[in-house]
Coordinates of C-alpha atoms and ligand atoms in Angstrom, one line a residue:
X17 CA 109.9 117.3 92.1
X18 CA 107.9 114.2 93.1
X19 CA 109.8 111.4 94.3
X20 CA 109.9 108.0 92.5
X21 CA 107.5 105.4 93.6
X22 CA 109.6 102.6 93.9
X23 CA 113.6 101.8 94.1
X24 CA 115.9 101.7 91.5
X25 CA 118.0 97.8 91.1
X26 CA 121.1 99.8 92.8
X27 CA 118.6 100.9 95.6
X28 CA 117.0 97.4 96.3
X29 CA 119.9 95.7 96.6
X30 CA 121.5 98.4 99.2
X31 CA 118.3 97.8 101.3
X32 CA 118.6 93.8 101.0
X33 CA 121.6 93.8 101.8
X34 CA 121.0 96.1 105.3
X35 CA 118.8 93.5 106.4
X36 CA 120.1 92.2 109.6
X37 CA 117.4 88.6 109.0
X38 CA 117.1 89.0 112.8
X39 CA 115.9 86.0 114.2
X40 CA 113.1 87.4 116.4
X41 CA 111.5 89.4 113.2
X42 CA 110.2 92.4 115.1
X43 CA 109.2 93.9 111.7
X44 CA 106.3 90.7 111.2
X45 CA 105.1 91.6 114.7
X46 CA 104.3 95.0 113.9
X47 CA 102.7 94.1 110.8
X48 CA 99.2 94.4 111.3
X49 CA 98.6 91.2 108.8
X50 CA 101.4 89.8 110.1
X51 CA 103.5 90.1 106.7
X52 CA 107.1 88.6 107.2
X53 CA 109.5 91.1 105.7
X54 CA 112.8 89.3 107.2
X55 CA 111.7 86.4 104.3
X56 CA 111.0 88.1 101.7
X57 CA 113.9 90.0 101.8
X58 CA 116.2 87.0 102.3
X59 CA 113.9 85.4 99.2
X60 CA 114.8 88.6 97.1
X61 CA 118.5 88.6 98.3
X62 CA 119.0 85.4 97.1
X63 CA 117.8 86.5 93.6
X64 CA 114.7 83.8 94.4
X65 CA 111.8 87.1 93.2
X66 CA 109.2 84.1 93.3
X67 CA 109.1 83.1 96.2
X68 CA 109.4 86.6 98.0
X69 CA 106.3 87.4 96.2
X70 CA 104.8 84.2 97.1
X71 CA 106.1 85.2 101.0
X72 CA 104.4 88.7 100.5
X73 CA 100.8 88.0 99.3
X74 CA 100.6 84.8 101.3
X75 CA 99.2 87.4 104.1
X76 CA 98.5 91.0 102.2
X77 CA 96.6 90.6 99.2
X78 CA 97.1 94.5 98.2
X79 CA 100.9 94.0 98.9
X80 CA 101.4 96.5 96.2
X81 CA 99.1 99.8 97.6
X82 CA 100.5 99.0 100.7
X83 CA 103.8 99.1 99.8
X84 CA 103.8 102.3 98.6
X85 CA 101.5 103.5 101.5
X86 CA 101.8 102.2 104.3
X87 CA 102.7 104.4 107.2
X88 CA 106.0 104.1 108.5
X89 CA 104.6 103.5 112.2
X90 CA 104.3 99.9 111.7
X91 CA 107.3 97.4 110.5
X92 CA 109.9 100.4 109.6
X93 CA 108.9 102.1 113.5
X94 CA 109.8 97.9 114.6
X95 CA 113.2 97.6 112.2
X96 CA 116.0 96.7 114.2
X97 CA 118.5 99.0 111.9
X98 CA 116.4 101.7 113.3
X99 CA 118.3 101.3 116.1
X100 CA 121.3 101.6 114.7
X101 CA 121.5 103.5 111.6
X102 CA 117.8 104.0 109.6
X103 CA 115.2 101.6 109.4
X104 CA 115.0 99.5 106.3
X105 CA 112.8 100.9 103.4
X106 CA 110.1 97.5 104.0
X107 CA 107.2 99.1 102.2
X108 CA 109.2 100.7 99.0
X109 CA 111.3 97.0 99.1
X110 CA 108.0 95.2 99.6
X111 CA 106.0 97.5 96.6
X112 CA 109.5 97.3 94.2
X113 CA 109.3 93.4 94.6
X114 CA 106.2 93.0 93.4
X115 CA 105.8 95.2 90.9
X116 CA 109.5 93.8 88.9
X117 CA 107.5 90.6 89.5
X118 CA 104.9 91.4 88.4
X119 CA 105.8 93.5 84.9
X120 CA 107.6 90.2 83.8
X121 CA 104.1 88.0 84.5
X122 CA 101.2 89.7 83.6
X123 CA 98.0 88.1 85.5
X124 CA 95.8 85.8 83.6
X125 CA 92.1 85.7 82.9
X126 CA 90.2 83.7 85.0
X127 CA 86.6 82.5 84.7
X128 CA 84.4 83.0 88.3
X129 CA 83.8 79.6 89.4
X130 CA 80.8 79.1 92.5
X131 CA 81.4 76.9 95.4
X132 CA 79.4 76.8 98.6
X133 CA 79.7 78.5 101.5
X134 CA 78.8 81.8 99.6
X135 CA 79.5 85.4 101.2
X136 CA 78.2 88.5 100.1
X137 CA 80.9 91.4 100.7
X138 CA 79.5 95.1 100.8
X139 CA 81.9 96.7 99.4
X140 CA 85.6 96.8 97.9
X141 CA 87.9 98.6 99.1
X142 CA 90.6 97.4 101.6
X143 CA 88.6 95.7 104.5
X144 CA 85.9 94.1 101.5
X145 CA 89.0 92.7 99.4
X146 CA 90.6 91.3 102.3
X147 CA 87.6 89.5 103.8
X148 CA 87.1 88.3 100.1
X149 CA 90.7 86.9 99.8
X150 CA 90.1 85.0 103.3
X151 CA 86.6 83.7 102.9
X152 CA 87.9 82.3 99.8
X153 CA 91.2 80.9 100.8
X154 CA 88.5 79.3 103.9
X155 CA 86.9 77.4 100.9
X156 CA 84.3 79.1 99.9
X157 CA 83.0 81.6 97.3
X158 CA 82.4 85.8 97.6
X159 CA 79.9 88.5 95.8
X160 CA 81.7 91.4 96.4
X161 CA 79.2 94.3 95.9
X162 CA 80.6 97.8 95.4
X163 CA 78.7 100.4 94.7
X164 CA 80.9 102.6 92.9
X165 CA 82.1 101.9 89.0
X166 CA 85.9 100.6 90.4
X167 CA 87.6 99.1 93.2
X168 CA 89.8 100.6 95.7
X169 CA 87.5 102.2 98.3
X170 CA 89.1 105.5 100.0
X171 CA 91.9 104.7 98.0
X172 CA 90.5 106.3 94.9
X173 CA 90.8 109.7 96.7
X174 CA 94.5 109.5 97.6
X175 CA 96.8 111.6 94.9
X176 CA 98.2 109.6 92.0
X177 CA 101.5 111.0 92.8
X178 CA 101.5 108.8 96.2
X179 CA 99.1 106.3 94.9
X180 CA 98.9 105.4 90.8
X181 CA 95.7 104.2 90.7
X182 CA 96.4 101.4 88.9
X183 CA 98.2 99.6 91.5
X184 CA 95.2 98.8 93.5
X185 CA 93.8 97.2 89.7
X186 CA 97.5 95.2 89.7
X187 CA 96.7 93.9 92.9
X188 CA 93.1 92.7 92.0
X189 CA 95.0 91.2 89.0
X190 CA 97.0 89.0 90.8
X191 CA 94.6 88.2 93.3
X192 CA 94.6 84.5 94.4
X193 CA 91.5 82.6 94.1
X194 CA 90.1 85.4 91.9
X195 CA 88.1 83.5 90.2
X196 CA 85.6 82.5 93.7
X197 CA 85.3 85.8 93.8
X198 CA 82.5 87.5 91.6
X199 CA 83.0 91.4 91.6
X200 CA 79.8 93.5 90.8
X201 CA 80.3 97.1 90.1
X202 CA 78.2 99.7 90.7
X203 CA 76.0 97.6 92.7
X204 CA 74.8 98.9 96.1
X205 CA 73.5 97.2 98.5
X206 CA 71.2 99.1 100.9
X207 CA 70.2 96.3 103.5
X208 CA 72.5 93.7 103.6
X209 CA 70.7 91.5 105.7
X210 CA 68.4 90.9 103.2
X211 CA 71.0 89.2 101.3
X212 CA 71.1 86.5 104.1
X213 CA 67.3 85.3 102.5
X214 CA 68.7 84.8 98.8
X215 CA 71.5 81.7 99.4
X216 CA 73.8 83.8 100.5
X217 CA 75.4 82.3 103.6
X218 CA 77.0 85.2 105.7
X219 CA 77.3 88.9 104.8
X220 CA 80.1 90.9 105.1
X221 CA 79.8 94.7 105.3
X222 CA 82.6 96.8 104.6
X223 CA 81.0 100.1 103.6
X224 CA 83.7 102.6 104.8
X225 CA 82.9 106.0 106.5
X226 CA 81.1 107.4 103.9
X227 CA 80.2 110.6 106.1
X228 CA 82.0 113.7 106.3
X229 CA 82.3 115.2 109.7
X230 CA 80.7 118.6 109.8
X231 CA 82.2 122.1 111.1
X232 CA 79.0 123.3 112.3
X233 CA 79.6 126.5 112.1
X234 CA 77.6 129.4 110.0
X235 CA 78.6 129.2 106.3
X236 CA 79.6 125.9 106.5
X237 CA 77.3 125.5 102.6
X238 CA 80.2 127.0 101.3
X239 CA 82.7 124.2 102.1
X240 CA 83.6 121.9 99.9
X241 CA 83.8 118.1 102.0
X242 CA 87.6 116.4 101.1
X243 CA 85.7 113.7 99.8
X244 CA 83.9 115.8 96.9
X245 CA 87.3 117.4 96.7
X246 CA 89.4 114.8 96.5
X247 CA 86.7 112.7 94.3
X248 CA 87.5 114.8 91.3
X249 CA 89.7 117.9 92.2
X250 CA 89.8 119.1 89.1
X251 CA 86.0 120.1 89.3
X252 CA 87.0 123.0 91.3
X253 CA 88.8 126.3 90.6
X254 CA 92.8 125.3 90.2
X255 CA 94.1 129.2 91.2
X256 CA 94.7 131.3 94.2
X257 CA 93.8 131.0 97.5
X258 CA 92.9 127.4 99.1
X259 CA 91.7 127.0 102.9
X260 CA 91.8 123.7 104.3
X261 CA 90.3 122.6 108.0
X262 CA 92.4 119.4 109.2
X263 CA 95.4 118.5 110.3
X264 CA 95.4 114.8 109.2
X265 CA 97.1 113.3 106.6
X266 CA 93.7 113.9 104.3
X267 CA 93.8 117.6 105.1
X268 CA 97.1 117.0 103.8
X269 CA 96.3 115.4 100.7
X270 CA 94.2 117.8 99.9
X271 CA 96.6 120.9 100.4
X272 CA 99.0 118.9 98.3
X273 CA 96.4 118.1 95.5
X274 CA 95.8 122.1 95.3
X275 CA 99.2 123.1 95.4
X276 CA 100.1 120.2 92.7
X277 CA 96.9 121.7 90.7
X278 CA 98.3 125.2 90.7
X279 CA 96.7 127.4 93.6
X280 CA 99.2 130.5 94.6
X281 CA 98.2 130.2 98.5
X282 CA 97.2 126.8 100.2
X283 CA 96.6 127.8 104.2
X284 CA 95.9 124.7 106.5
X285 CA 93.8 125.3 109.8
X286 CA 95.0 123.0 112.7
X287 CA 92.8 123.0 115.8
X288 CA 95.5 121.2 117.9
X289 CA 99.2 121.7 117.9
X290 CA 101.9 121.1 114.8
X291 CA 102.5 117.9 117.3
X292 CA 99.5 116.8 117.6
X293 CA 99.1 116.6 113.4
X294 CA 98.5 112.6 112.7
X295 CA 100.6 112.5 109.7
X296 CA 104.0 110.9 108.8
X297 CA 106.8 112.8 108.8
X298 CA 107.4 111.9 104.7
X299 CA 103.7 114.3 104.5
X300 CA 105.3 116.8 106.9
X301 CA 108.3 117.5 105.0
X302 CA 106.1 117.9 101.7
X303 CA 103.9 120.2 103.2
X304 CA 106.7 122.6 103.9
X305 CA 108.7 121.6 101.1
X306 CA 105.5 123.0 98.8
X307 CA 105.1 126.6 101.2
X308 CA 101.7 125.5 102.3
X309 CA 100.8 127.7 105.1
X310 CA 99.9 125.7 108.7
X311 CA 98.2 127.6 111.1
X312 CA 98.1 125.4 114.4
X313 CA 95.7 126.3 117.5
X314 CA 93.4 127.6 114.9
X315 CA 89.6 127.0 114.2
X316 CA 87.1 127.8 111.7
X317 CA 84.1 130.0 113.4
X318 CA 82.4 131.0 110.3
X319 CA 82.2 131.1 107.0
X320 CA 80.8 133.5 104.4
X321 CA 80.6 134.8 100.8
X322 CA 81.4 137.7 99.4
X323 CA 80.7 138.4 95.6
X324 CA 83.6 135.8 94.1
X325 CA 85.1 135.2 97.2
X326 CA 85.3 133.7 100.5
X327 CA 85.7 135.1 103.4
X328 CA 87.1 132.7 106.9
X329 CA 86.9 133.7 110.4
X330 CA 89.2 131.7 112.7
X331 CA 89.9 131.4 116.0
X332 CA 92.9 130.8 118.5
X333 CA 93.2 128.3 120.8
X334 CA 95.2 127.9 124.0
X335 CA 95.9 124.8 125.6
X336 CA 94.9 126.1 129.6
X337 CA 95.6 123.3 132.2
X338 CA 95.6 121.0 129.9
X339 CA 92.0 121.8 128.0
X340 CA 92.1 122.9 124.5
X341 CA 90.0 126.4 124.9
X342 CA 89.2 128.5 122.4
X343 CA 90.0 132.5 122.8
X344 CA 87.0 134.3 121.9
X345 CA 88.8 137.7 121.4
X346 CA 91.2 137.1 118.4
X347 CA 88.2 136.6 116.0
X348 CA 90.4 136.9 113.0
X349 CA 88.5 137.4 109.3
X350 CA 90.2 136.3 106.0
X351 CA 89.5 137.3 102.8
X352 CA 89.7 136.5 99.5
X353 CA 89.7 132.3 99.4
X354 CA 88.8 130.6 96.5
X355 CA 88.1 127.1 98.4
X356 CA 87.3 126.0 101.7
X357 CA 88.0 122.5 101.9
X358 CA 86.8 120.5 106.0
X359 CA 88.9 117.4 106.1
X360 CA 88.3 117.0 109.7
X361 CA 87.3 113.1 109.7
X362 CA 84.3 111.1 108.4
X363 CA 81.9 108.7 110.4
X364 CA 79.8 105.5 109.0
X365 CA 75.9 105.4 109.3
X366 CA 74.4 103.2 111.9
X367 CA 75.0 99.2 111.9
X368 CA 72.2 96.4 112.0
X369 CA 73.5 93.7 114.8
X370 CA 72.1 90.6 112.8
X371 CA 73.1 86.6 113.1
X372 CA 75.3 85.8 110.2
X373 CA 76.1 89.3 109.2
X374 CA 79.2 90.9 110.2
X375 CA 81.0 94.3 110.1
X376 CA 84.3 95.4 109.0
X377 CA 86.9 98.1 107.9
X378 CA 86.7 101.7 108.4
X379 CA 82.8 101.5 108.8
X380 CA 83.7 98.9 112.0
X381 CA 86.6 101.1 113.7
X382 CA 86.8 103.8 112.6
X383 CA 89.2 105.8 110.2
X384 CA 92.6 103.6 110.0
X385 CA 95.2 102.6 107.6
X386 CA 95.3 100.3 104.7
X387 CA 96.5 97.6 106.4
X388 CA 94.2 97.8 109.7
X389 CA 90.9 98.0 107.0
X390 CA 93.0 94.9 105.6
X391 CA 93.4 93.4 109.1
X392 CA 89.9 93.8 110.2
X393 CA 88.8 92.0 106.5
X394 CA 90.9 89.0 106.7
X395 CA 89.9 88.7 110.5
X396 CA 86.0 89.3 109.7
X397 CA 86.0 86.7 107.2
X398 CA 88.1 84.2 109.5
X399 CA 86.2 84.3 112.6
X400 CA 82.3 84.1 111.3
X401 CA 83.9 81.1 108.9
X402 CA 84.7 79.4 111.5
X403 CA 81.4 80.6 114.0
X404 CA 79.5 79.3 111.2
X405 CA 81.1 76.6 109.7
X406 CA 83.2 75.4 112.9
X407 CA 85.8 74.1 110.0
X408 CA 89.4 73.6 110.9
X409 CA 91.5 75.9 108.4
X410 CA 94.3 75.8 106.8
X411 CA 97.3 78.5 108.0
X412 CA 95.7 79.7 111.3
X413 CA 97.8 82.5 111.8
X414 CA 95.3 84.7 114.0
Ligands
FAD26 C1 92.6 111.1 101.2 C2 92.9 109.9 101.9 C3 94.3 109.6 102.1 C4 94.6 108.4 102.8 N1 95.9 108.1 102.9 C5 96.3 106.9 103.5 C6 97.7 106.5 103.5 O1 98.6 107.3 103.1 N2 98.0 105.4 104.1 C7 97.1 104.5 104.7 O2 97.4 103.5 105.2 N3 95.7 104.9 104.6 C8 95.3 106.0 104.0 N4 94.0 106.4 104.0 C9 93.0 105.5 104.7 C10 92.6 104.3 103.9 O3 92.3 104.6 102.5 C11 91.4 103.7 104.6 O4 91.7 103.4 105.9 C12 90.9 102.4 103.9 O5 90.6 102.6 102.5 C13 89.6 101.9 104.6 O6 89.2 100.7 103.9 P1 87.7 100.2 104.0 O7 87.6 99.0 103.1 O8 87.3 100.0 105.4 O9 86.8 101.4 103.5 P2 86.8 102.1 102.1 O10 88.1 102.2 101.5 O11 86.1 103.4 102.3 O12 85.9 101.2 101.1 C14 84.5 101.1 101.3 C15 83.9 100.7 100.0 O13 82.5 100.4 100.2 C16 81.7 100.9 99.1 N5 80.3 101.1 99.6 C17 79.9 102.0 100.5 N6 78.6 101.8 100.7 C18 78.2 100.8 99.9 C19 76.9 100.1 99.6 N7 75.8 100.5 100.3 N8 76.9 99.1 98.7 C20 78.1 98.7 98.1 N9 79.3 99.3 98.3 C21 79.3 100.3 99.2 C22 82.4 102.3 98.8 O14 82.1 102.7 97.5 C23 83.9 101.8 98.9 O15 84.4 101.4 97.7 C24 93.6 107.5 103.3 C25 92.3 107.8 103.1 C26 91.9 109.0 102.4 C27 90.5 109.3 102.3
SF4_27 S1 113.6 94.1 111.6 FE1 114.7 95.1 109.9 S2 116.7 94.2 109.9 FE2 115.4 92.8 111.2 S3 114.6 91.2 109.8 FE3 113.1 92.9 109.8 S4 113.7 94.2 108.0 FE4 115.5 92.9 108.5

């Protein structure tokens, strides 16, 4: 059974009312947009809905996606109750808030309005929203440029059981300034520094890792990347056996998404430990709570096809002072896979260093959270504002 998305009344109020408003607000610090939980959960506890929401979006301007998921390394890891009983449910408190809020005030149209300085932003998922939001609560006005025919970014491959996607829309909705900010779909933008010779002031790319890291192994043309998985799972056969190489929390996703879909057998292929696996313990418990299969210190050596089938050879591994190494000898085949799915990580393509252009997100750091590709947008935006324009702004908080 899949778990509700966001509390009940009964449940929000037990959670308010566990909130210790401790005075040195540990849970802000370990926000990585600095988002004050300690106010708006003494805004909400107070019955005052407005002005938490106002508290919330003030800093995150998907509070909403993030609330429902945001790993539970940053403000619930920091929550002093931790210490004593269980952290506080911040993101699920922070995601109910708004979306009570927001089902009693549905957003309003607004008309796109110019003002100068203009940005062009590549791109809109987390990192290209964010840097939007900022550049236009600096003063000034934002293309955003996405390629694809919606919003979101990443996002759009996360399941709709974790992630409905029309919370990241909700969030767009209630966007402030909206209306500096002129979205254009399915528009992309293959040198962005070009932009810089057609008014555009500065240039904001925040392209993602569009890449899928590659096995390199033989056979590897008959694995499916997560992305073209996860893009439209239902494109691909929904029965038996499912293989997938990862041990993140999209290899995860995509064992879920099978499993969910009706495969008999979901096996997941772990080069590193059951330790070492980067996902929250939430995605642990699902994975075993569905029987999908982990096989840890195990990787993929080759891949091939036979008649409807697919056959995987894996490998052990042994950790020997220290070094992963792999153990040649137990060469294992296994037959009869309907899908091999790599979710082993992704890259971006190379970057232009150009004045007045500036990178950020996933494409920047690498693959992060929501709230870093968040981070790394606001701060973008922020610091070529003010290399450019040397304005004072309003609400340093960086
Ligand atoms: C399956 C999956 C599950 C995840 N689960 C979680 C989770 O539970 N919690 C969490 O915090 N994070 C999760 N993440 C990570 C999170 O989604 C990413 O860190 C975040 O989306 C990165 O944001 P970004 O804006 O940098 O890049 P992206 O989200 O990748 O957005 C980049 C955007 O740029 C567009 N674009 C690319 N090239 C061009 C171009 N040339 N012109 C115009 N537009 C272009 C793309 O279409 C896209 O919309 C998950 C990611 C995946 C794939
Ligand atoms: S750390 Fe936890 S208890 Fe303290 S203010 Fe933040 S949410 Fe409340």
């Amino acid at each position: 059974m899949t778990k509700p998305l966001y509390l009940s009344k009964l449940q929000l109020k037990a959670e308010l009312d566990r909130c210790l408003n401790c005075p040195s607000k540990p849970c802000m610090s370990a926000c990585p947009v600095s988002c004050n939980p300690q106010e708006f959960i003494q805004a909400a506890k107070k019955g005052n809905f407005a002005e938490a929401v106002e508290a919330i979006t003030r800093t995150n301007p998907m509070g909403q996606t993030c609330g429902l998921i945001c790993p539970d390394k940053f403000c619930m890891k920091a929550c002093t109750r931790s210490h004593i009983d269980f952290a506080i449910q911040i993101p699920k408190v922070q995601a109910t808030i708004l979306e009570q809020t927001r089902q009693k005030t549905p957003a309003t149209i607004q008309v796109t309005t110019r003002r100068h300085p203009l940005a062009a932003v590549i791109g809109a998922g987390p990192a290209g929203i964010a840097a939007a939001a900022e550049w236009t609560r600096l003063g000034g006005s934002v293309t955003l440029f996405e390629a694809k025919d919606r919003i979101g970014g990443a996002l759009n491959m996360i399941p709709k059981t974790r992630l409905p996607h029309e919370v990241i829309e909700k969030d767009w909705l209630f966007l402030k300034n909206r209306p500096y900010i002129e979205l254009r779909l399915k528009t992309p933008i293959h040198a962005p520094e070009n932009l810089l010779n057609q008014n555009y002031d500065a240039v904001i790319v925040a392209t993602g890792e569009p890449l899928c890291q590659k096995l390199n192994i033989p056979g590897e043309e008959w694995c499916l990347s997560y992305m073209d998985y996860l893009s439209d799972p239902s494109a691909y056969p929904a029965k038996g056996k499912v293989a997938v190489i990862g041990g993140g929390n999209v290899a995860a996703d995509c064992a879920l998404t099978a499993k969910s879909l009706g495969a008999q057998h979901v096996d997941m292929f772990v080069r590193r430990r059951l330790a070492d696996m980067k996902i929250s313990k939430s995605e642990c418990l699902m994975l075993i709570d569905r029987f999908v299969n982990i096989s840890a210190l195990t990787s993929p050596v080759s891949i091939l096809r036979e008649e409807k089938y697919l056959t995987l050879t894996v490998r052990k591994n042994q950790y020997i002072d220290n070094v992963l190494t792999p153990l040649t000898e137990t060469d294992t085949p296994l037959k009869g896979f309907d899908l091999v799915i790599r979710a082993i990580g992704s890259h971006s393509s190379e970057k232009k260093i150009c004045e007045r252009l500036i990178y950020a997100g996933d494409c920047k750091t690498g693959g992060s959270t929501i709230v870093e590709a968040l981070a790394s947008g606001q701060k973008a935006a922020y610091n070529l504002f003010h290399q450019l324009f040397k304005r004072k702004s309003p609400n340093v908080r960086r």
